[in-house]
Amino acid sequence: MTNCEKLTRADSSKGSAFNSALFGTSAAALDPNANAELVKQFAKSRGNRIARNAVTSMDVMAAARNPVTMRTYSDTYRVAVKAPKTVTNQRQSGRCWMFSTLNTQRVEICRLLDVDDFEFSQAYGMFYDKLEKANAFLGNIIATAHLPFDDRAVTLLLENPAPDGGEWRFAANLIEKWGVVPKEVMPETACTKDSSQMNRYLNRLLRRDAAILRAAVEQGKSDEELQERRRQMMEDVHRVLCICLGEPPLTFDFELAVGEHAEVDPSKVSVQEGAATTGKAMGTEDAKPVRILREEGITPQEFQRRYVRFDANDYVDLVSCPGATRPFERVVGVRWMDTVVGAPVMRMLNMPPEVLERAATASLKAGHACYMACDVSQQFARHIEDFPGVLALDTIDAEGLFDIDLDMDKSTMYDMRESCMTHAMTFQGVELADDGTPRAWRVENSWGKDACKDGYLIMSGEWFRLYGGEVVVRREFLDEQTLKLWDTLPIEMCNPWDAVASAVRVK
């Protein structure tokens, strides 16, 4: 029996005297008589009765929605990127950060190949993300083995050894190290569509391995012995992932009909004269030549370098997280969070919101979609059938519904853990006010074409300033001062439980 248990059991019979000692005053205890009076008073209010009837029958968001303001938001944008035809779908998995990053690159590869649509394999990315996370986890377990098992860092590591969630930098490191492949080369599986069962057993395996490694350190095993055990453990992880996701391709044959303006090696393109295009019958007068790009035995890394041409050094990760402990013009990183051992660590430049808005707008004007992250659950009537895709500050009147004050500024919400980056998506367009500030953003989501508004969200400028907090843009879309800060400021590492880390981590 612990001391805490002894205290609780010994004092449990003291009643109000114990409560008085615990709370400082017996007045802290709830009074049944006062509760009875509140129940009687509640029903006397017509507003309370209407609100109760509405919420108990249709839930909070439906009862709080304001259709008058919702219908004022339209999905027309004077600045918009030509997006691929299809909308991606992460299903029941936490891969939004990977989808968002690859969705920005879909725009680039469609332009390079002169095609209307293309989708990368998210299963391929997930395989190596889980593999890298497991390897990083085991390394962190060895590094923290001298700490007690209930140390804050150790408990945080053990909480979720190989989660789905992540950041832009994680995806960038995976793309540069492992490359990418088209979706048909490694399609989705049951475990990518719903990762819960795979994650359950993968995390159990890693926690068991953590116990073995911590015991080995306590026994005084050498670093060479620890790393050999780690290598053997990673073989088990690799087997689990192959069973759940399928074996990742080492090489593949790439074949695609490309446009006449495709920026590819002409020697790899064959022209089929008189071939039918979509909707045309073979041999008709309207049939046009089809240009077929073929590559045999290409590796995922070669495919990335040749047709995606992604370079993480071309991008800057901007966040806007105000607060006394989160000063602007500061580059931050988070301990224990990086997933690809040996790759560049995650770093974010904290700046005022207008810097993020200007950079994202410049990117969209130049035809480049950009990664963004926000707290998507805030004031989002996702399942409202007639207005399913609007994120705005004036469309959900929860304060009026409950007759309470819910107002908090952005800094307070981060301090009190009310808000953080919960979802990553892609900016595809923007509507600007007369003064050049964003009135609304067009946001490509990764919940499939039937979610939100044909797969897209309408996000007001005010909503993003309050609940948004991250964009990743190319270097050329930053002003000189911001770019200098990014290039010269050192990384200030913080703990995962610090306020700044809680704000920027996509959960």
Short mmCIF file of C-alpha atoms in Angstrom, two decimals:
data_model
loop_
_atom_site.label_atom_id
_atom_site.label_comp_id
_atom_site.label_asym_id
_atom_site.label_seq_id
_atom_site.Cartn_x
_atom_site.Cartn_y
_atom_site.Cartn_z
CA MET A 1 0.00 0.00 0.00
CA THR A 2 1.37 3.42 -0.98
CA ASN A 3 1.49 6.43 1.34
CA CYS A 4 -1.13 8.07 -0.84
CA GLU A 5 -3.49 5.14 -0.37
CA LYS A 6 -2.89 5.09 3.41
CA LEU A 7 -3.77 8.75 3.70
CA THR A 8 -6.93 8.41 1.66
CA ARG A 9 -8.22 5.37 3.53
CA ALA A 10 -7.33 6.64 6.98
CA ASP A 11 -9.01 9.98 6.44
CA SER A 12 -12.01 8.85 4.40
CA SER A 13 -14.18 8.51 7.52
CA LYS A 14 -13.58 12.09 8.64
CA GLY A 15 -16.26 13.47 6.32
CA SER A 16 -16.49 17.24 6.16
CA ALA A 17 -13.42 17.69 8.33
CA PHE A 18 -11.31 15.90 5.73
CA ASN A 19 -12.91 17.95 2.93
CA SER A 20 -12.14 21.10 4.87
CA ALA A 21 -8.49 20.08 5.14
CA LEU A 22 -8.35 19.19 1.45
CA PHE A 23 -9.98 22.31 0.07
CA GLY A 24 -9.17 24.82 2.77
CA THR A 25 -12.86 25.46 3.50
CA SER A 26 -15.96 23.30 3.69
CA ALA A 27 -17.67 25.84 1.42
CA ALA A 28 -15.81 24.21 -1.47
CA ALA A 29 -18.11 21.20 -1.27
CA LEU A 30 -21.17 21.17 -3.52
CA ASP A 31 -24.44 21.79 -1.66
CA PRO A 32 -27.38 19.52 -2.65
CA ASN A 33 -29.85 22.19 -1.51
CA ALA A 34 -28.27 24.80 -3.74
CA ASN A 35 -28.32 22.34 -6.62
CA ALA A 36 -32.03 21.75 -6.13
CA GLU A 37 -32.66 25.49 -6.31
CA LEU A 38 -30.65 25.77 -9.55
CA VAL A 39 -32.67 22.97 -11.12
CA LYS A 40 -35.92 24.78 -10.23
CA GLN A 41 -34.66 28.12 -11.53
CA PHE A 42 -33.36 26.64 -14.80
CA ALA A 43 -36.78 25.60 -16.05
CA LYS A 44 -38.28 29.04 -15.37
CA SER A 45 -36.27 30.54 -18.24
CA ARG A 46 -37.83 30.24 -21.72
CA GLY A 47 -34.36 30.50 -23.28
CA ASN A 48 -33.07 27.64 -21.14
CA ARG A 49 -35.99 25.42 -22.14
CA ILE A 50 -35.54 26.12 -25.86
CA ALA A 51 -31.79 25.52 -25.67
CA ARG A 52 -32.29 22.28 -23.71
CA ASN A 53 -34.85 20.94 -26.17
CA ALA A 54 -32.65 21.79 -29.14
CA VAL A 55 -29.40 20.36 -27.81
CA THR A 56 -30.89 17.16 -26.39
CA SER A 57 -32.51 16.41 -29.74
CA MET A 58 -29.84 17.51 -32.24
CA ASP A 59 -26.55 18.00 -30.28
CA VAL A 60 -24.61 21.20 -29.63
CA MET A 61 -23.25 22.22 -33.05
CA ALA A 62 -26.53 21.84 -34.88
CA ALA A 63 -28.36 23.80 -32.20
CA ALA A 64 -25.71 26.55 -32.08
CA ARG A 65 -25.29 27.10 -35.82
CA ASN A 66 -26.22 30.43 -37.31
CA PRO A 67 -27.62 29.82 -40.82
CA VAL A 68 -27.85 33.56 -41.52
CA THR A 69 -24.08 34.01 -41.30
CA MET A 70 -23.21 30.57 -42.69
CA ARG A 71 -24.89 31.30 -46.00
CA THR A 72 -22.76 34.40 -46.52
CA TYR A 73 -19.63 32.31 -47.19
CA SER A 74 -19.02 31.31 -50.79
CA ASP A 75 -16.33 29.16 -52.36
CA THR A 76 -15.17 31.60 -55.03
CA TYR A 77 -11.58 32.83 -54.91
CA ARG A 78 -9.80 35.30 -57.14
CA VAL A 79 -6.47 33.66 -56.25
CA ALA A 80 -6.51 29.88 -56.67
CA VAL A 81 -4.07 27.14 -57.57
CA LYS A 82 -5.07 24.61 -60.23
CA ALA A 83 -5.66 21.63 -57.98
CA PRO A 84 -5.66 17.95 -58.97
CA LYS A 85 -9.09 16.54 -59.83
CA THR A 86 -9.38 14.02 -57.00
CA VAL A 87 -9.51 14.64 -53.24
CA THR A 88 -7.37 12.39 -51.06
CA ASN A 89 -8.71 10.49 -48.06
CA GLN A 90 -6.70 9.60 -44.96
CA ARG A 91 -9.61 7.51 -43.63
CA GLN A 92 -9.39 6.54 -39.94
CA SER A 93 -5.73 7.40 -39.52
CA GLY A 94 -3.76 10.36 -38.22
CA ARG A 95 -1.75 10.98 -41.39
CA CYS A 96 -3.00 14.51 -42.15
CA TRP A 97 0.53 15.96 -42.02
CA MET A 98 1.70 13.44 -44.62
CA PHE A 99 -1.31 14.01 -46.86
CA SER A 100 -0.93 17.78 -46.61
CA THR A 101 2.76 17.68 -47.52
CA LEU A 102 2.22 15.32 -50.45
CA ASN A 103 -0.85 17.28 -51.59
CA THR A 104 1.36 20.32 -52.07
CA GLN A 105 3.70 18.17 -54.17
CA ARG A 106 0.78 16.80 -56.21
CA VAL A 107 0.35 20.27 -57.62
CA GLU A 108 4.02 20.36 -58.59
CA ILE A 109 4.13 16.92 -60.25
CA CYS A 110 0.89 17.61 -62.15
CA ARG A 111 2.49 20.75 -63.54
CA LEU A 112 5.74 18.96 -64.38
CA LEU A 113 4.01 16.05 -66.12
CA ASP A 114 1.25 18.24 -67.61
CA VAL A 115 -1.53 16.04 -66.21
CA ASP A 116 -4.81 16.80 -64.47
CA ASP A 117 -4.42 14.38 -61.60
CA PHE A 118 -1.91 12.34 -59.65
CA GLU A 119 -1.79 10.76 -56.20
CA PHE A 120 1.16 9.52 -54.20
CA SER A 121 1.10 6.35 -52.13
CA GLN A 122 0.37 7.30 -48.55
CA ALA A 123 0.80 3.64 -47.55
CA TYR A 124 4.42 3.78 -48.71
CA GLY A 125 5.01 6.89 -46.62
CA MET A 126 3.26 5.33 -43.63
CA PHE A 127 5.46 2.22 -43.79
CA TYR A 128 8.68 4.19 -43.47
CA ASP A 129 7.19 6.68 -41.02
CA LYS A 130 6.34 3.86 -38.61
CA LEU A 131 9.71 2.22 -39.20
CA GLU A 132 11.60 5.46 -38.50
CA LYS A 133 9.46 6.30 -35.46
CA ALA A 134 10.12 2.87 -33.97
CA ASN A 135 13.86 3.26 -34.49
CA ALA A 136 13.87 6.74 -32.95
CA PHE A 137 11.77 5.50 -30.03
CA LEU A 138 14.19 2.68 -29.20
CA GLY A 139 17.10 5.11 -29.38
CA ASN A 140 15.34 7.51 -27.04
CA ILE A 141 14.61 4.66 -24.62
CA ILE A 142 18.32 3.84 -24.47
CA ALA A 143 19.20 7.52 -24.01
CA THR A 144 16.74 7.89 -21.10
CA ALA A 145 17.35 4.48 -19.49
CA HIS A 146 19.19 6.12 -16.57
CA LEU A 147 15.99 7.96 -15.61
CA PRO A 148 13.27 6.35 -13.45
CA PHE A 149 10.43 4.76 -15.42
CA ASP A 150 8.00 7.41 -14.15
CA ASP A 151 10.17 10.34 -15.20
CA ARG A 152 8.20 12.80 -17.28
CA ALA A 153 10.30 12.27 -20.41
CA VAL A 154 10.11 8.48 -20.15
CA THR A 155 6.36 8.42 -19.56
CA LEU A 156 5.85 10.72 -22.55
CA LEU A 157 7.91 8.41 -24.77
CA LEU A 158 5.98 5.35 -23.58
CA GLU A 159 2.61 7.03 -23.97
CA ASN A 160 2.54 6.44 -27.73
CA PRO A 161 5.77 4.94 -29.10
CA ALA A 162 4.86 5.08 -32.81
CA PRO A 163 1.85 7.37 -33.30
CA ASP A 164 0.22 8.32 -36.59
CA GLY A 165 0.60 12.06 -35.96
CA GLY A 166 3.42 14.18 -37.23
CA GLU A 167 4.72 17.38 -38.76
CA TRP A 168 5.84 18.76 -42.10
CA ARG A 169 9.50 18.12 -41.27
CA PHE A 170 8.75 14.44 -40.65
CA ALA A 171 7.25 14.12 -44.12
CA ALA A 172 10.07 16.13 -45.68
CA ASN A 173 12.69 13.83 -44.16
CA LEU A 174 10.82 10.73 -45.33
CA ILE A 175 10.51 12.06 -48.89
CA GLU A 176 14.19 12.92 -49.12
CA LYS A 177 15.40 9.64 -47.59
CA TRP A 178 12.96 7.04 -48.89
CA GLY A 179 11.49 8.76 -51.93
CA VAL A 180 7.88 8.45 -53.06
CA VAL A 181 5.85 6.20 -55.34
CA PRO A 182 2.50 6.53 -57.14
CA LYS A 183 -0.52 5.30 -55.21
CA GLU A 184 -1.11 2.29 -57.47
CA VAL A 185 2.41 0.99 -56.74
CA MET A 186 1.58 0.57 -53.03
CA PRO A 187 -2.16 1.07 -52.48
CA GLU A 188 -4.02 1.53 -49.22
CA THR A 189 -4.67 -1.46 -46.96
CA ALA A 190 -7.10 -2.18 -44.15
CA CYS A 191 -4.45 -0.96 -41.68
CA THR A 192 -3.86 2.35 -43.47
CA LYS A 193 -7.58 3.01 -43.68
CA ASP A 194 -7.95 2.30 -39.96
CA SER A 195 -4.62 2.16 -38.15
CA SER A 196 -5.93 1.44 -34.65
CA GLN A 197 -5.36 -2.33 -34.59
CA MET A 198 -1.91 -2.15 -36.15
CA ASN A 199 -0.93 0.63 -33.76
CA ARG A 200 -2.13 -1.34 -30.75
CA TYR A 201 0.18 -4.28 -31.42
CA LEU A 202 3.07 -2.19 -32.71
CA ASN A 203 3.02 -0.08 -29.56
CA ARG A 204 2.80 -3.17 -27.36
CA LEU A 205 5.84 -4.64 -29.11
CA LEU A 206 7.80 -1.41 -28.65
CA ARG A 207 6.89 -1.07 -24.98
CA ARG A 208 8.04 -4.66 -24.42
CA ASP A 209 11.28 -3.83 -26.21
CA ALA A 210 11.64 -0.71 -24.08
CA ALA A 211 11.47 -2.81 -20.92
CA ILE A 212 14.16 -5.14 -22.29
CA LEU A 213 16.46 -2.27 -23.25
CA ARG A 214 16.05 -0.51 -19.90
CA ALA A 215 16.85 -3.76 -18.09
CA ALA A 216 19.91 -4.27 -20.31
CA VAL A 217 21.20 -0.80 -19.44
CA GLU A 218 20.67 -1.51 -15.74
CA GLN A 219 22.68 -4.72 -16.15
CA GLY A 220 25.58 -2.70 -17.56
CA LYS A 221 25.41 -3.95 -21.15
CA SER A 222 27.77 -2.19 -23.55
CA ASP A 223 26.59 0.22 -26.21
CA GLU A 224 27.48 -2.34 -28.88
CA GLU A 225 25.26 -4.94 -27.19
CA LEU A 226 22.42 -2.43 -26.83
CA GLN A 227 22.58 -1.46 -30.49
CA GLU A 228 22.62 -5.11 -31.57
CA ARG A 229 19.46 -5.73 -29.56
CA ARG A 230 17.94 -2.63 -31.08
CA ARG A 231 18.74 -3.95 -34.57
CA GLN A 232 17.08 -7.27 -33.79
CA MET A 233 14.04 -5.47 -32.42
CA MET A 234 13.76 -3.42 -35.61
CA GLU A 235 13.57 -6.64 -37.62
CA ASP A 236 10.42 -7.51 -35.66
CA VAL A 237 8.99 -4.06 -36.33
CA HIS A 238 9.76 -4.42 -40.04
CA ARG A 239 7.93 -7.77 -40.12
CA VAL A 240 4.85 -6.33 -38.43
CA LEU A 241 4.72 -3.45 -40.91
CA CYS A 242 5.11 -5.75 -43.92
CA ILE A 243 2.23 -7.88 -42.64
CA CYS A 244 -0.01 -4.85 -42.04
CA LEU A 245 0.95 -2.63 -44.97
CA GLY A 246 2.58 -4.96 -47.49
CA GLU A 247 6.21 -4.95 -48.55
CA PRO A 248 7.38 -1.55 -49.82
CA PRO A 249 8.59 -1.60 -53.45
CA LEU A 250 12.35 -1.31 -53.94
CA THR A 251 11.88 -0.63 -57.67
CA PHE A 252 8.82 -0.30 -59.89
CA ASP A 253 7.80 0.33 -63.48
CA PHE A 254 6.29 3.76 -64.06
CA GLU A 255 3.94 4.34 -66.97
CA LEU A 256 1.71 7.38 -67.40
CA ALA A 257 0.03 9.33 -70.20
CA VAL A 258 1.57 12.82 -69.99
CA GLY A 259 0.81 16.11 -71.66
CA GLU A 260 2.71 17.66 -74.53
CA HIS A 261 4.31 20.19 -72.17
CA ALA A 262 5.65 17.58 -69.76
CA GLU A 263 9.18 18.39 -68.56
CA VAL A 264 10.58 14.89 -68.98
CA ASP A 265 13.29 13.09 -70.90
CA PRO A 266 11.96 12.82 -74.49
CA SER A 267 13.72 9.49 -74.94
CA LYS A 268 11.41 7.98 -72.32
CA VAL A 269 8.24 9.15 -74.11
CA SER A 270 6.53 7.22 -76.89
CA VAL A 271 3.69 8.64 -78.98
CA GLN A 272 0.76 6.46 -79.88
CA GLU A 273 -0.81 7.97 -82.99
CA GLY A 274 -4.58 7.86 -83.17
CA ALA A 275 -5.00 6.57 -79.64
CA ALA A 276 -8.25 7.51 -77.98
CA THR A 277 -8.38 10.08 -75.25
CA THR A 278 -10.93 9.94 -72.45
CA GLY A 279 -14.44 9.81 -73.84
CA LYS A 280 -13.34 9.25 -77.44
CA ALA A 281 -13.78 6.05 -79.38
CA MET A 282 -10.69 4.46 -80.86
CA GLY A 283 -10.24 5.39 -84.52
CA THR A 284 -12.55 8.42 -84.56
CA GLU A 285 -11.53 11.71 -86.14
CA ASP A 286 -11.31 13.38 -82.72
CA ALA A 287 -8.85 10.86 -81.34
CA LYS A 288 -5.50 12.50 -80.50
CA PRO A 289 -2.00 11.08 -80.10
CA VAL A 290 -1.21 9.97 -76.58
CA ARG A 291 2.24 10.55 -75.10
CA ILE A 292 3.23 7.67 -72.81
CA LEU A 293 6.06 8.14 -70.32
CA ARG A 294 7.71 4.83 -69.39
CA GLU A 295 10.41 4.07 -66.85
CA GLU A 296 11.31 0.50 -65.95
CA GLY A 297 12.97 -0.49 -62.68
CA ILE A 298 13.00 3.01 -61.18
CA THR A 299 13.60 3.33 -57.42
CA PRO A 300 11.37 5.46 -55.17
CA GLN A 301 14.35 7.76 -54.56
CA GLU A 302 14.99 8.17 -58.30
CA PHE A 303 11.31 8.85 -58.89
CA GLN A 304 11.40 11.61 -56.28
CA ARG A 305 14.49 13.25 -57.71
CA ARG A 306 13.33 12.99 -61.32
CA TYR A 307 9.63 13.84 -61.14
CA VAL A 308 8.94 15.45 -57.75
CA ARG A 309 12.21 17.33 -57.31
CA PHE A 310 11.49 18.07 -53.68
CA ASP A 311 14.21 19.79 -51.65
CA ALA A 312 13.37 20.56 -48.02
CA ASN A 313 15.98 23.34 -48.02
CA ASP A 314 13.71 25.29 -50.36
CA TYR A 315 11.06 25.66 -47.65
CA VAL A 316 10.54 27.60 -44.42
CA ASP A 317 8.27 26.41 -41.59
CA LEU A 318 6.46 29.39 -40.01
CA VAL A 319 4.29 29.27 -36.90
CA SER A 320 2.40 31.99 -35.09
CA CYS A 321 2.06 31.12 -31.40
CA PRO A 322 1.89 34.26 -29.24
CA GLY A 323 2.47 34.28 -25.50
CA ALA A 324 4.81 35.38 -22.75
CA THR A 325 6.77 32.13 -23.05
CA ARG A 326 6.50 32.12 -26.85
CA PRO A 327 8.16 35.30 -28.13
CA PHE A 328 8.13 36.03 -31.85
CA GLU A 329 11.30 35.99 -33.95
CA ARG A 330 12.45 32.76 -32.33
CA VAL A 331 13.30 29.39 -33.90
CA VAL A 332 12.08 26.48 -31.80
CA GLY A 333 12.47 22.70 -31.81
CA VAL A 334 11.07 20.00 -29.53
CA ARG A 335 13.12 17.38 -27.70
CA TRP A 336 12.30 13.70 -28.22
CA MET A 337 10.01 14.55 -31.13
CA ASP A 338 12.11 14.04 -34.26
CA THR A 339 11.50 10.75 -35.99
CA VAL A 340 14.16 10.18 -38.67
CA VAL A 341 17.49 9.53 -36.95
CA GLY A 342 20.32 11.42 -38.66
CA ALA A 343 18.02 13.74 -40.62
CA PRO A 344 17.56 17.50 -40.03
CA VAL A 345 15.59 18.20 -36.86
CA MET A 346 12.23 19.91 -36.81
CA ARG A 347 12.55 23.69 -36.53
CA MET A 348 9.87 26.38 -36.66
CA LEU A 349 10.16 30.16 -36.84
CA ASN A 350 7.59 31.86 -34.59
CA MET A 351 6.31 35.07 -36.23
CA PRO A 352 3.27 37.40 -36.09
CA PRO A 353 0.23 36.12 -38.03
CA GLU A 354 0.50 38.71 -40.81
CA VAL A 355 3.88 37.25 -41.81
CA LEU A 356 2.27 33.84 -42.34
CA GLU A 357 -0.60 35.40 -44.28
CA ARG A 358 1.67 37.37 -46.61
CA ALA A 359 3.87 34.36 -47.30
CA ALA A 360 0.94 32.01 -47.99
CA THR A 361 -0.74 34.59 -50.24
CA ALA A 362 2.47 35.12 -52.22
CA SER A 363 2.82 31.37 -52.65
CA LEU A 364 -0.73 30.97 -53.95
CA LYS A 365 -0.38 33.91 -56.33
CA ALA A 366 2.66 32.18 -57.81
CA GLY A 367 0.69 28.94 -58.29
CA HIS A 368 2.13 26.94 -55.38
CA ALA A 369 -0.14 25.32 -52.79
CA CYS A 370 1.20 25.38 -49.24
CA TYR A 371 1.04 23.22 -46.13
CA MET A 372 -0.94 24.67 -43.22
CA ALA A 373 -1.99 23.51 -39.75
CA CYS A 374 -4.77 24.68 -37.43
CA ASP A 375 -7.11 23.63 -34.63
CA VAL A 376 -9.80 22.32 -36.97
CA SER A 377 -12.20 21.26 -34.22
CA GLN A 378 -12.89 24.85 -33.13
CA GLN A 379 -16.34 26.15 -34.14
CA PHE A 380 -16.53 23.63 -36.98
CA ALA A 381 -20.00 22.39 -37.90
CA ARG A 382 -18.51 19.46 -39.81
CA HIS A 383 -21.66 17.34 -39.90
CA ILE A 384 -24.15 20.11 -40.65
CA GLU A 385 -25.61 18.89 -43.94
CA ASP A 386 -26.47 22.24 -45.52
CA PHE A 387 -23.26 24.08 -44.42
CA PRO A 388 -20.68 21.30 -43.94
CA GLY A 389 -17.44 23.04 -44.84
CA VAL A 390 -17.33 26.48 -43.19
CA LEU A 391 -14.78 27.53 -40.56
CA ALA A 392 -15.65 31.00 -39.29
CA LEU A 393 -16.04 32.89 -36.02
CA ASP A 394 -19.63 34.01 -36.56
CA THR A 395 -21.33 30.78 -37.62
CA ILE A 396 -21.52 28.87 -34.30
CA ASP A 397 -23.19 30.78 -31.46
CA ALA A 398 -22.32 28.54 -28.52
CA GLU A 399 -22.17 31.51 -26.14
CA GLY A 400 -25.74 32.46 -27.01
CA LEU A 401 -26.90 28.86 -26.78
CA PHE A 402 -25.47 28.30 -23.28
CA ASP A 403 -25.68 31.96 -22.15
CA ILE A 404 -22.04 31.88 -21.03
CA ASP A 405 -18.83 33.74 -21.88
CA LEU A 406 -16.30 31.55 -23.72
CA ASP A 407 -13.98 34.30 -24.95
CA MET A 408 -10.22 33.68 -24.77
CA ASP A 409 -7.43 35.18 -26.80
CA LYS A 410 -5.01 32.98 -28.70
CA SER A 411 -2.22 33.22 -26.13
CA THR A 412 -4.52 32.22 -23.26
CA MET A 413 -5.91 29.28 -25.21
CA TYR A 414 -2.39 27.96 -25.76
CA ASP A 415 -1.45 28.51 -22.11
CA MET A 416 -4.57 26.75 -20.86
CA ARG A 417 -4.23 23.90 -23.40
CA GLU A 418 -7.55 24.85 -24.98
CA SER A 419 -6.05 25.03 -28.45
CA CYS A 420 -3.16 23.58 -30.44
CA MET A 421 -2.46 22.40 -33.97
CA THR A 422 -4.80 19.41 -34.39
CA HIS A 423 -4.92 19.03 -38.17
CA ALA A 424 -2.81 19.76 -41.23
CA MET A 425 -4.34 20.62 -44.61
CA THR A 426 -3.38 22.52 -47.76
CA PHE A 427 -4.04 26.12 -48.78
CA GLN A 428 -5.22 26.09 -52.41
CA GLY A 429 -6.70 29.58 -52.75
CA VAL A 430 -7.39 32.89 -51.07
CA GLU A 431 -9.90 35.73 -51.41
CA LEU A 432 -8.37 39.09 -50.50
CA ALA A 433 -10.00 42.19 -49.02
CA ASP A 434 -9.38 45.62 -50.51
CA ASP A 435 -6.45 46.18 -48.17
CA GLY A 436 -4.82 42.92 -49.29
CA THR A 437 -5.53 40.91 -46.15
CA PRO A 438 -7.14 37.47 -46.51
CA ARG A 439 -10.92 37.40 -46.22
CA ALA A 440 -11.19 33.66 -46.82
CA TRP A 441 -8.97 30.70 -47.62
CA ARG A 442 -9.69 27.74 -49.89
CA VAL A 443 -8.46 24.67 -48.02
CA GLU A 444 -7.93 21.23 -49.51
CA ASN A 445 -8.64 18.57 -46.90
CA SER A 446 -7.79 14.86 -46.83
CA TRP A 447 -11.12 13.40 -45.71
CA GLY A 448 -12.33 12.37 -49.17
CA LYS A 449 -14.54 14.10 -51.73
CA ASP A 450 -17.75 13.54 -49.76
CA ALA A 451 -16.54 15.38 -46.63
CA CYS A 452 -16.98 19.10 -46.06
CA LYS A 453 -17.73 20.86 -49.38
CA ASP A 454 -16.64 18.42 -52.07
CA GLY A 455 -13.51 17.75 -50.02
CA TYR A 456 -12.67 21.42 -49.42
CA LEU A 457 -13.15 23.90 -46.58
CA ILE A 458 -14.01 27.58 -46.62
CA MET A 459 -11.95 29.21 -43.87
CA SER A 460 -12.42 32.85 -42.94
CA GLY A 461 -9.37 35.03 -42.46
CA GLU A 462 -10.39 35.83 -38.89
CA TRP A 463 -10.79 32.16 -38.04
CA PHE A 464 -7.28 31.33 -39.24
CA ARG A 465 -5.78 34.22 -37.27
CA LEU A 466 -7.32 32.83 -34.08
CA TYR A 467 -7.14 29.07 -34.62
CA GLY A 468 -4.54 28.68 -37.35
CA GLY A 469 -0.87 28.66 -36.56
CA GLU A 470 1.42 27.18 -39.21
CA VAL A 471 2.28 27.48 -42.91
CA VAL A 472 5.19 26.06 -44.87
CA VAL A 473 6.24 28.06 -47.92
CA ARG A 474 9.11 28.31 -50.35
CA ARG A 475 11.92 30.64 -49.40
CA GLU A 476 11.26 33.06 -52.27
CA PHE A 477 7.90 34.05 -50.78
CA LEU A 478 9.40 35.46 -47.59
CA ASP A 479 10.56 39.01 -47.02
CA GLU A 480 14.27 39.56 -46.51
CA GLN A 481 14.06 40.13 -42.74
CA THR A 482 12.09 36.93 -42.07
CA LEU A 483 14.39 34.89 -44.26
CA LYS A 484 17.41 36.24 -42.39
CA LEU A 485 15.88 35.17 -39.07
CA TRP A 486 15.29 31.68 -40.45
CA ASP A 487 18.83 31.39 -41.75
CA THR A 488 20.68 32.81 -38.74
CA LEU A 489 18.75 32.17 -35.52
CA PRO A 490 19.82 29.14 -33.46
CA ILE A 491 17.28 26.47 -32.55
CA GLU A 492 15.95 26.78 -29.02
CA MET A 493 14.98 23.27 -27.93
CA CYS A 494 12.03 22.92 -25.57
CA ASN A 495 10.45 19.99 -23.78
CA PRO A 496 7.34 18.35 -25.30
CA TRP A 497 5.24 19.49 -22.33
CA ASP A 498 6.30 23.14 -22.58
CA ALA A 499 3.63 25.61 -23.70
CA VAL A 500 5.32 26.30 -27.04
CA ALA A 501 5.57 22.58 -27.85
CA SER A 502 1.95 22.01 -26.91
CA ALA A 503 0.93 24.80 -29.28
CA VAL A 504 2.88 23.68 -32.36
CA ARG A 505 2.59 19.89 -32.15
CA VAL A 506 -0.01 18.48 -34.54
CA LYS A 507 -1.85 15.95 -32.40
#
